[in-house]
PDB file of C-alpha atoms in Angstrom:
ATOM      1  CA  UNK P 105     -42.772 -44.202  35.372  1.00  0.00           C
ATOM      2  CA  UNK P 106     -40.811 -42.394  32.720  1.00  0.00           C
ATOM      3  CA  UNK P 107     -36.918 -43.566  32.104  1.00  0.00           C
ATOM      4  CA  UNK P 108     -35.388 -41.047  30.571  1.00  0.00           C
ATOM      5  CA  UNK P 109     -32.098 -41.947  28.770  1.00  0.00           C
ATOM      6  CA  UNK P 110     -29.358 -39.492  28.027  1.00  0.00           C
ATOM      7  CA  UNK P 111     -26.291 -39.296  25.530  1.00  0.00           C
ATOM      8  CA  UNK P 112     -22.827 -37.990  26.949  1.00  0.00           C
ATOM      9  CA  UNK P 113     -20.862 -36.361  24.520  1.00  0.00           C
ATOM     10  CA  UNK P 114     -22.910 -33.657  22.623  1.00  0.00           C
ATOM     11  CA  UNK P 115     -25.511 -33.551  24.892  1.00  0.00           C
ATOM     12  CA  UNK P 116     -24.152 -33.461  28.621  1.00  0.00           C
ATOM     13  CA  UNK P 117     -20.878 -32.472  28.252  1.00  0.00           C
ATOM     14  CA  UNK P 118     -18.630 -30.648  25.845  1.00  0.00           C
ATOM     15  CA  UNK P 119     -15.997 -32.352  24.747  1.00  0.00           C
ATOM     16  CA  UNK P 120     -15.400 -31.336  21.514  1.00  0.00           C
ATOM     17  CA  UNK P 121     -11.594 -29.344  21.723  1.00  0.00           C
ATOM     18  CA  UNK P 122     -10.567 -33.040  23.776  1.00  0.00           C
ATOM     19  CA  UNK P 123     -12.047 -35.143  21.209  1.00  0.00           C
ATOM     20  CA  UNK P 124     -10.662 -33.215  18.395  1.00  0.00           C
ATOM     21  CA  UNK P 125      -7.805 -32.973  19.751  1.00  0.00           C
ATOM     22  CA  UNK P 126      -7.032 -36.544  20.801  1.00  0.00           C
ATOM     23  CA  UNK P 127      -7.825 -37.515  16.833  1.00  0.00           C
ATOM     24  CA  UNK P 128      -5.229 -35.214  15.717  1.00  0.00           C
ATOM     25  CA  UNK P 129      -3.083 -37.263  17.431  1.00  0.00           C
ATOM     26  CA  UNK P 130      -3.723 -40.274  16.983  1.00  0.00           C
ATOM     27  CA  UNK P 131      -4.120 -39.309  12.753  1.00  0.00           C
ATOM     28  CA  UNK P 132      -0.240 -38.092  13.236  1.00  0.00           C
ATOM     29  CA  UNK P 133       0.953 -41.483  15.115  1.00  0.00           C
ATOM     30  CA  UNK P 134       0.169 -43.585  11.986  1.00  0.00           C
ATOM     31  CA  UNK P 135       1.173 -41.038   9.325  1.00  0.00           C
ATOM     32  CA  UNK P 136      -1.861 -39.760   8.713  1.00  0.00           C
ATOM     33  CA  UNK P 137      -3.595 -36.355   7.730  1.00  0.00           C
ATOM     34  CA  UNK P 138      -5.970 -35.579  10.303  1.00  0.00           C
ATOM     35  CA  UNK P 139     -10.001 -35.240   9.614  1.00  0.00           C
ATOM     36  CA  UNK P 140     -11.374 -31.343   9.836  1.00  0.00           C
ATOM     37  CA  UNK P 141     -13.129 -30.975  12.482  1.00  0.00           C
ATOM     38  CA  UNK P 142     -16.658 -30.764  10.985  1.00  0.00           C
ATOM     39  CA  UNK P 143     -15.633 -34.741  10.401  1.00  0.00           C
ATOM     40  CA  UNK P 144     -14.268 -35.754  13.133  1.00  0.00           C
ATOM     41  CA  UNK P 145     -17.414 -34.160  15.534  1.00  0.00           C
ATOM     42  CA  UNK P 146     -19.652 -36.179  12.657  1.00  0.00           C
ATOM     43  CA  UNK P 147     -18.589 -39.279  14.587  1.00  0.00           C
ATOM     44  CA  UNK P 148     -18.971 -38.246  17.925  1.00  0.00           C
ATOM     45  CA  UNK P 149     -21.507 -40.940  19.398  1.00  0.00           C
ATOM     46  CA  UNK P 150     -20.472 -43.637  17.720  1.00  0.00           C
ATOM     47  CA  UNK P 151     -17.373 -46.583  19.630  1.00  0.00           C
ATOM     48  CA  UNK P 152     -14.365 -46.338  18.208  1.00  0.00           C
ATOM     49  CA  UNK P 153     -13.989 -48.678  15.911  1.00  0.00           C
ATOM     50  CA  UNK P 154     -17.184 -47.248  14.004  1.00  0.00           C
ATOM     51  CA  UNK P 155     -15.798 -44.340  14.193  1.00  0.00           C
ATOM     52  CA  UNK P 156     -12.441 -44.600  12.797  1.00  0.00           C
ATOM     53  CA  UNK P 157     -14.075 -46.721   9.872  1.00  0.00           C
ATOM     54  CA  UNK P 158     -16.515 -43.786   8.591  1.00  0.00           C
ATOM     55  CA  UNK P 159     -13.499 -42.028   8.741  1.00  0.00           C
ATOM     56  CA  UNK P 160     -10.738 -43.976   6.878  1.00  0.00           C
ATOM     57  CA  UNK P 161     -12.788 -46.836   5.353  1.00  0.00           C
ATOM     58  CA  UNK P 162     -12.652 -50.863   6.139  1.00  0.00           C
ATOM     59  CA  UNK P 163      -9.368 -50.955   4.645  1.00  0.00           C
ATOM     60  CA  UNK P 164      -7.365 -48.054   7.251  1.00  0.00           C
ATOM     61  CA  UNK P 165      -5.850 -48.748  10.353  1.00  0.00           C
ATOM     62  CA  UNK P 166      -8.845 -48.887  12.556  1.00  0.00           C
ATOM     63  CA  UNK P 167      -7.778 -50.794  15.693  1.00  0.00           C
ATOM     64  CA  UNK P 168      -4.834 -48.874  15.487  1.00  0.00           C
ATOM     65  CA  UNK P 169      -5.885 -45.391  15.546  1.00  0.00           C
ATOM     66  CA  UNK P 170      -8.345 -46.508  18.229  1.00  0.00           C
ATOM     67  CA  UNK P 171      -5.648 -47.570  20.308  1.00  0.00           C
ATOM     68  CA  UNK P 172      -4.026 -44.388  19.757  1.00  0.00           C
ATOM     69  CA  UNK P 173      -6.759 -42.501  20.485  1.00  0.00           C
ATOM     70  CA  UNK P 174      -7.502 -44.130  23.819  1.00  0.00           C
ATOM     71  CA  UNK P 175      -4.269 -43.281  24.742  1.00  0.00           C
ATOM     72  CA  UNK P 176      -4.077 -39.795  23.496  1.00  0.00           C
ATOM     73  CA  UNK P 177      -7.377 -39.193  25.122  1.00  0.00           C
ATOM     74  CA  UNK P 178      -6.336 -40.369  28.543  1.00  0.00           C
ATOM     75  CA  UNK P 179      -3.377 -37.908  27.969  1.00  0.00           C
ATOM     76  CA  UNK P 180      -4.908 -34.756  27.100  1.00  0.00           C
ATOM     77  CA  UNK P 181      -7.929 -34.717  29.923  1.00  0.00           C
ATOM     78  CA  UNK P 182      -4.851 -34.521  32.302  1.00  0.00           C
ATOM     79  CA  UNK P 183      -4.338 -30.907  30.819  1.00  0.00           C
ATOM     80  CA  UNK P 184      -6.331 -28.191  31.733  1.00  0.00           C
ATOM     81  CA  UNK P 185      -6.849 -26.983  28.309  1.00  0.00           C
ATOM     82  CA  UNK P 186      -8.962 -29.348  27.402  1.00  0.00           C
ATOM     83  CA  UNK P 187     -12.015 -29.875  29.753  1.00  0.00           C
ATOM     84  CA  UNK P 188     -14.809 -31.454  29.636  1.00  0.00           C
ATOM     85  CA  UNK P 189     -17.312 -28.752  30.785  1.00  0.00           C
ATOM     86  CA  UNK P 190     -21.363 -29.592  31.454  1.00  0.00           C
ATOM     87  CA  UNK P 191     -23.535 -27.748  28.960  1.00  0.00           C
ATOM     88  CA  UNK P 192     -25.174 -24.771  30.593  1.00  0.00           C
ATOM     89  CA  UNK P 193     -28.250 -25.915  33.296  1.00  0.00           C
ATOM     90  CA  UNK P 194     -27.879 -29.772  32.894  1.00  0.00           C
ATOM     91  CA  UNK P 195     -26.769 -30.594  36.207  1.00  0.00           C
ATOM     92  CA  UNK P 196     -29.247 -28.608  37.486  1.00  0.00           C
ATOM     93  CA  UNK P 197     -31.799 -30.562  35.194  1.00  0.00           C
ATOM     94  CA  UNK P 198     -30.183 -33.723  36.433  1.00  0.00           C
ATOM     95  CA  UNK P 199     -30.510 -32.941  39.596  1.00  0.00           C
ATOM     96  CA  UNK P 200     -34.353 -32.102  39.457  1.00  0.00           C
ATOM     97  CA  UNK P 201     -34.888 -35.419  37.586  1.00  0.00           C
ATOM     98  CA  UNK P 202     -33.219 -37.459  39.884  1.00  0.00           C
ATOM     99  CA  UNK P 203     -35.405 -35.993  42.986  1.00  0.00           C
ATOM    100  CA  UNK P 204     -38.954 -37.314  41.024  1.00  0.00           C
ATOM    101  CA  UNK P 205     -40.518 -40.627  42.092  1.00  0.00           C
ATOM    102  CA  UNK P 206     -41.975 -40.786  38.600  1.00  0.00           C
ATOM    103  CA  UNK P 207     -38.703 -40.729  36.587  1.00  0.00           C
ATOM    104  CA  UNK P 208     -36.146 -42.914  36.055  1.00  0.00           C
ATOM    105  CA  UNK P 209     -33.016 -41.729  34.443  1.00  0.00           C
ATOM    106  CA  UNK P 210     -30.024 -43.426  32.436  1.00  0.00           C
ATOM    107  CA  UNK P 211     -27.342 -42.907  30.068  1.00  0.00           C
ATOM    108  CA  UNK P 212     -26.391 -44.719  27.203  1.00  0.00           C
ATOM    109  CA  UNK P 213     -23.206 -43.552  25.520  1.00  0.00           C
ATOM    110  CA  UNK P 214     -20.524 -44.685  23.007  1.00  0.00           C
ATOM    111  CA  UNK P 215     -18.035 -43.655  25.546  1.00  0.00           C
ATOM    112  CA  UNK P 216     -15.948 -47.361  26.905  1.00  0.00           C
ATOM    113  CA  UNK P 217     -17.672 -47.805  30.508  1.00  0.00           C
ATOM    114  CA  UNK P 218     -14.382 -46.502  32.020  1.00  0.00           C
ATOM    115  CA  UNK P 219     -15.309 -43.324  30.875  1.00  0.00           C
ATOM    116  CA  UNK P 220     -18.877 -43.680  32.082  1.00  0.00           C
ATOM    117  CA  UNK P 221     -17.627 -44.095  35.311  1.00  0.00           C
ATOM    118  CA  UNK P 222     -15.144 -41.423  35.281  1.00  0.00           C
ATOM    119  CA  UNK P 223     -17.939 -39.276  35.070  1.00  0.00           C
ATOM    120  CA  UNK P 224     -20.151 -40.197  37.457  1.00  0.00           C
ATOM    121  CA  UNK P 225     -17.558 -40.193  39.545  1.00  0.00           C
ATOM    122  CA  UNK P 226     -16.696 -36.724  38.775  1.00  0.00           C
ATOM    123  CA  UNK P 227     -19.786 -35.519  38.942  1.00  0.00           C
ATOM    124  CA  UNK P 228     -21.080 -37.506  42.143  1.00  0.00           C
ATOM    125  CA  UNK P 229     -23.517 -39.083  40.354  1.00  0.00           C
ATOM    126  CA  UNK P 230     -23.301 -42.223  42.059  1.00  0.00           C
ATOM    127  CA  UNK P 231     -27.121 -44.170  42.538  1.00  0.00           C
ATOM    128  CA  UNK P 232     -28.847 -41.169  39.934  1.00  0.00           C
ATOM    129  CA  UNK P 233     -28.582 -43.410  37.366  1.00  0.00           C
ATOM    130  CA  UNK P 234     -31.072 -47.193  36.692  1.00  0.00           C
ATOM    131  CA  UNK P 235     -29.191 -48.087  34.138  1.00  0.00           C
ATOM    132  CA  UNK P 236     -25.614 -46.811  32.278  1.00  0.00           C
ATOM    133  CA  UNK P 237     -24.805 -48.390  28.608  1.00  0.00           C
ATOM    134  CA  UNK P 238     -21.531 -47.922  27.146  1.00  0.00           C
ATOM    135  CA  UNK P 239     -19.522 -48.784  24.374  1.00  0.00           C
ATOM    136  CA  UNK P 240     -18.705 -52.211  26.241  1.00  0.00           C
ATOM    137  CA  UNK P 241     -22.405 -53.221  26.710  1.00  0.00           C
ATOM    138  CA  UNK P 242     -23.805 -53.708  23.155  1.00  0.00           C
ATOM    139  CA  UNK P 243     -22.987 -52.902  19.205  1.00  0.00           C
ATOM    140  CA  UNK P 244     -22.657 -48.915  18.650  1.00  0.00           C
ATOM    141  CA  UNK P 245     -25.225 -47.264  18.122  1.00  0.00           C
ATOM    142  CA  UNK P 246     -27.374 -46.562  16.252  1.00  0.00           C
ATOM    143  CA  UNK P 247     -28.054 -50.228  16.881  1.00  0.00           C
ATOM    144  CA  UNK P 248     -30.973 -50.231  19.259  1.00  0.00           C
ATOM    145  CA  UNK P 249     -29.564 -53.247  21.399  1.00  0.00           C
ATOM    146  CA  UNK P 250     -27.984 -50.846  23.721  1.00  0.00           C
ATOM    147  CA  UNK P 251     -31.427 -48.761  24.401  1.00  0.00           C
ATOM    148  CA  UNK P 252     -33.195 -51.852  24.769  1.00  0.00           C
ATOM    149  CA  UNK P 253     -30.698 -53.051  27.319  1.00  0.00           C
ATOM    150  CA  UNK P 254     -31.215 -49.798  29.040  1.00  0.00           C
ATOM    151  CA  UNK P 255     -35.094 -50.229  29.268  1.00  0.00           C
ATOM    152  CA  UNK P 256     -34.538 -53.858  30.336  1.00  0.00           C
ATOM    153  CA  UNK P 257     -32.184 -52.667  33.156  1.00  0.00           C
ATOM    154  CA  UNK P 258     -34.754 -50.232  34.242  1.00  0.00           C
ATOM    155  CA  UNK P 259     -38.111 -52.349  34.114  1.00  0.00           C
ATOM    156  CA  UNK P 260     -39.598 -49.474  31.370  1.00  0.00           C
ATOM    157  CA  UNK P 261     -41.313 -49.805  28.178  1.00  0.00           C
ATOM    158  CA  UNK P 262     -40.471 -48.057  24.536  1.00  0.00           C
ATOM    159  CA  UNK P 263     -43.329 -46.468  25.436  1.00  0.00           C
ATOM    160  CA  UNK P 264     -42.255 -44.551  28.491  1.00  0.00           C
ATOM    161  CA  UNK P 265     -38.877 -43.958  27.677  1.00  0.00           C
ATOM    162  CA  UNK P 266     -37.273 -41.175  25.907  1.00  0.00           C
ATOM    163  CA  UNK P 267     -34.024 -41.300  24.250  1.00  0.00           C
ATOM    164  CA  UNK P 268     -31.927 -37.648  24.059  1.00  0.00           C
ATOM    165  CA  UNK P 269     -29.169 -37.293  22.233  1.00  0.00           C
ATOM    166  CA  UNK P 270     -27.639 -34.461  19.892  1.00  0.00           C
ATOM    167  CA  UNK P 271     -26.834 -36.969  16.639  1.00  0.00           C
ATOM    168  CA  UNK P 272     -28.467 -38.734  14.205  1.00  0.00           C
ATOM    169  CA  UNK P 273     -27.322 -41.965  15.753  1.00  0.00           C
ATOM    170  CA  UNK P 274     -29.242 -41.326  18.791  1.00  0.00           C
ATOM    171  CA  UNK P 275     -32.249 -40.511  17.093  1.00  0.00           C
ATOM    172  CA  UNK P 276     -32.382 -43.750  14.558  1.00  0.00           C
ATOM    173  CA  UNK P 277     -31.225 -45.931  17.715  1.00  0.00           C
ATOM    174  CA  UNK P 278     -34.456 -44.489  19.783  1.00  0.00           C
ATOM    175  CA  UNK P 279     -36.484 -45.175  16.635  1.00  0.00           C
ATOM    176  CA  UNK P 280     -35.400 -48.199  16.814  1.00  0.00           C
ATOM    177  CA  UNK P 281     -36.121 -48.999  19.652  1.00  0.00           C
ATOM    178  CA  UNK P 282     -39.366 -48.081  19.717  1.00  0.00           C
ATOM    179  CA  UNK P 283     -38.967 -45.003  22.222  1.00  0.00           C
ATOM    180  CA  UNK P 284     -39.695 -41.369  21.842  1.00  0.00           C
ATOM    181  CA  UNK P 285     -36.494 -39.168  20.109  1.00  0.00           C
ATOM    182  CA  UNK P 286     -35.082 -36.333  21.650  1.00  0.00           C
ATOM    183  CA  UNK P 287     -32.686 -34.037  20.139  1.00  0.00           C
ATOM    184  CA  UNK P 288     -30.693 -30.871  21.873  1.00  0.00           C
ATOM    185  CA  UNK P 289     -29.562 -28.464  19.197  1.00  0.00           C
ATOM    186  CA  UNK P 290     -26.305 -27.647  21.139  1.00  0.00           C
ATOM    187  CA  UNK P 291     -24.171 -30.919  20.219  1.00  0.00           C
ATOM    188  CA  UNK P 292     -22.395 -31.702  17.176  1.00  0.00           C
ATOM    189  CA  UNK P 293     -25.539 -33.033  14.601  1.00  0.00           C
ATOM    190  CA  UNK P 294     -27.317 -29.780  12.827  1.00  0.00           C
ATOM    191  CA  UNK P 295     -31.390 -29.520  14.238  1.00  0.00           C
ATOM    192  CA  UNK P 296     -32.060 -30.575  10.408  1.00  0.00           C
ATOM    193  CA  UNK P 297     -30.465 -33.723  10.608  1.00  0.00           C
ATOM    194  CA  UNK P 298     -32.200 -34.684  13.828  1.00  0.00           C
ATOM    195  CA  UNK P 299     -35.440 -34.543  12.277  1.00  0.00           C
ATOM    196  CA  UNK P 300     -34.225 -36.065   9.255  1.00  0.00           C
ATOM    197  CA  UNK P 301     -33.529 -39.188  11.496  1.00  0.00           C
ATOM    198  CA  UNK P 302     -36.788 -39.344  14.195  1.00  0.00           C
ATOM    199  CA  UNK P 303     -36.572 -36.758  16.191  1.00  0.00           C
ATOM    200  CA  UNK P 304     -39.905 -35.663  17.629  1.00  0.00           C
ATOM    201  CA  UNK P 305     -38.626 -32.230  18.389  1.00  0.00           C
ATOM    202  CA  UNK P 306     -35.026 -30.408  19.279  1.00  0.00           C
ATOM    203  CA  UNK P 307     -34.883 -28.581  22.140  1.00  0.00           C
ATOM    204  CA  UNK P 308     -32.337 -25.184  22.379  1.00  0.00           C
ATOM    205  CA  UNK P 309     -31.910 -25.125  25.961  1.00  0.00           C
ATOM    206  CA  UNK P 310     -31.985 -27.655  29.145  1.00  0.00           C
ATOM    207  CA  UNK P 311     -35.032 -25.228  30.236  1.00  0.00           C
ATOM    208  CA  UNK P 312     -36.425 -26.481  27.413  1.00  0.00           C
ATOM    209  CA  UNK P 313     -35.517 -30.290  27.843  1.00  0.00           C
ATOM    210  CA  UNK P 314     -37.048 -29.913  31.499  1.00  0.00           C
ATOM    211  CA  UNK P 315     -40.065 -28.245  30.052  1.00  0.00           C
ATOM    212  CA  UNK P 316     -41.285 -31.508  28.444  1.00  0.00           C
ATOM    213  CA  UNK P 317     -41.138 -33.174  31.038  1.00  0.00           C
ATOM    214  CA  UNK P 318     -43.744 -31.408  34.077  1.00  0.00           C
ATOM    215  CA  UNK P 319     -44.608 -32.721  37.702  1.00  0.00           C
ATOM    216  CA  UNK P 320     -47.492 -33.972  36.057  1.00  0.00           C
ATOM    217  CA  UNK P 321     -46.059 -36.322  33.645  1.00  0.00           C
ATOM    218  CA  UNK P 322     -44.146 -36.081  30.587  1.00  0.00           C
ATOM    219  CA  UNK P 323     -45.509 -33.921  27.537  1.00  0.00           C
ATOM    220  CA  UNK P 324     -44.339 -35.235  24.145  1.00  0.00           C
ATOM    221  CA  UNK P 325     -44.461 -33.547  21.233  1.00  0.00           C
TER     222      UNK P 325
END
């Protein structure tokens, strides 16, 4: 059995114009100029406080502007403006997945497991999932511990399991672990840099993504 493990942000949904957003205001609460956006998607992936250091060093107001950011981010997904759409065919994907006996699937995210659960929520997604790591479970990635948690959840083995993500975080954290690397050119890390870090191949498309993986077994680049 293959367990397939997805990212969130970047890869299943689109939540770039919330996440943006939410930094801007959280830059503004403590006096600060805000990132361009090229920086602040760089980040997308890893928790907060990882985050926030890449982007103001060890010496900025990191617990701060994470606190402010939580906030802020709770805010703005009230306001219909900023949604947090699926990327073209990956429910449907999902949904095909979920219906094999020879596929496990599971998400490991550096969203806080609120959020996780927000979306499964959402997106009745309740029971599709062996195992859900979040930003609560382990260190950020691209530490592997939260990919190995995943595949001890779900009984797999690096070698059946399959890490996609759309940043370089993913990828390393998958190498890491041992498992096969996945990248999905429509998220916020360029195809190049995917590569650069593991990735056995980038997809364009989730008809693509569900082409590796046929009712006969998984195909690997």
């Amino acid at each position: 059995m293959t367990l397939i493990v997805f990212d969130v942000d970047g890869t299943l949904i689109d939540s770039q114009h919330l996440i943006v957003a939410a930094q801007g205001l959280a830059f503004a609460e403590h006096g600060l100029a805000a990132p361009s956006r090229t920086e602040s998607l760089s980040v997308v992936g890893l928790s907060l406080p990882q985050a926030f250091r890449r982007l103001v060093g060890d010496h900025g107001p990191v617990e701060g502007l994470s606190e402010s950011y939580r906030r802020a981010f709770n805010l703005l997904r009230l306001d219909p403006n900023y949604e947090e759409p699926l990327f073209p065919g990956m429910e449907a994907l999902l949904q095909r997945l979920h219906a094999r006996d020879d596929i496990q699937l599971g998400i490991a995210t550096g969203k806080a497991r609120r959020g996780v659960d927000r979306l499964i929520e959402t997106h009745g997604w309740q029971d599709w999932f062996a195992t859900t790591q979040s930003a609560d479970d382990a260190p950020s990635k691209p530490d592997p511990t939260m990919l190995r948690q995943a595949m001890a959840e779900a009984g797999a083995t690096p070698e059946t399991t399959v890490m996609i993500g759309d940043t370089t975080y993913d990828m390393e954290m998958a190498v890491s672990a041992g498992a096969v690397a996945i990248g999905v050119g429509w998220g916020y890390h360029p195809a190049g840099a995917l590569f650069g870090s593991g990735a056995a191949t980038v997809v364009e498309s989730a008809s693509a993504l569900g082409e590796l993986f046929p009712g006969a077994g998984p195909v690997f680049p």
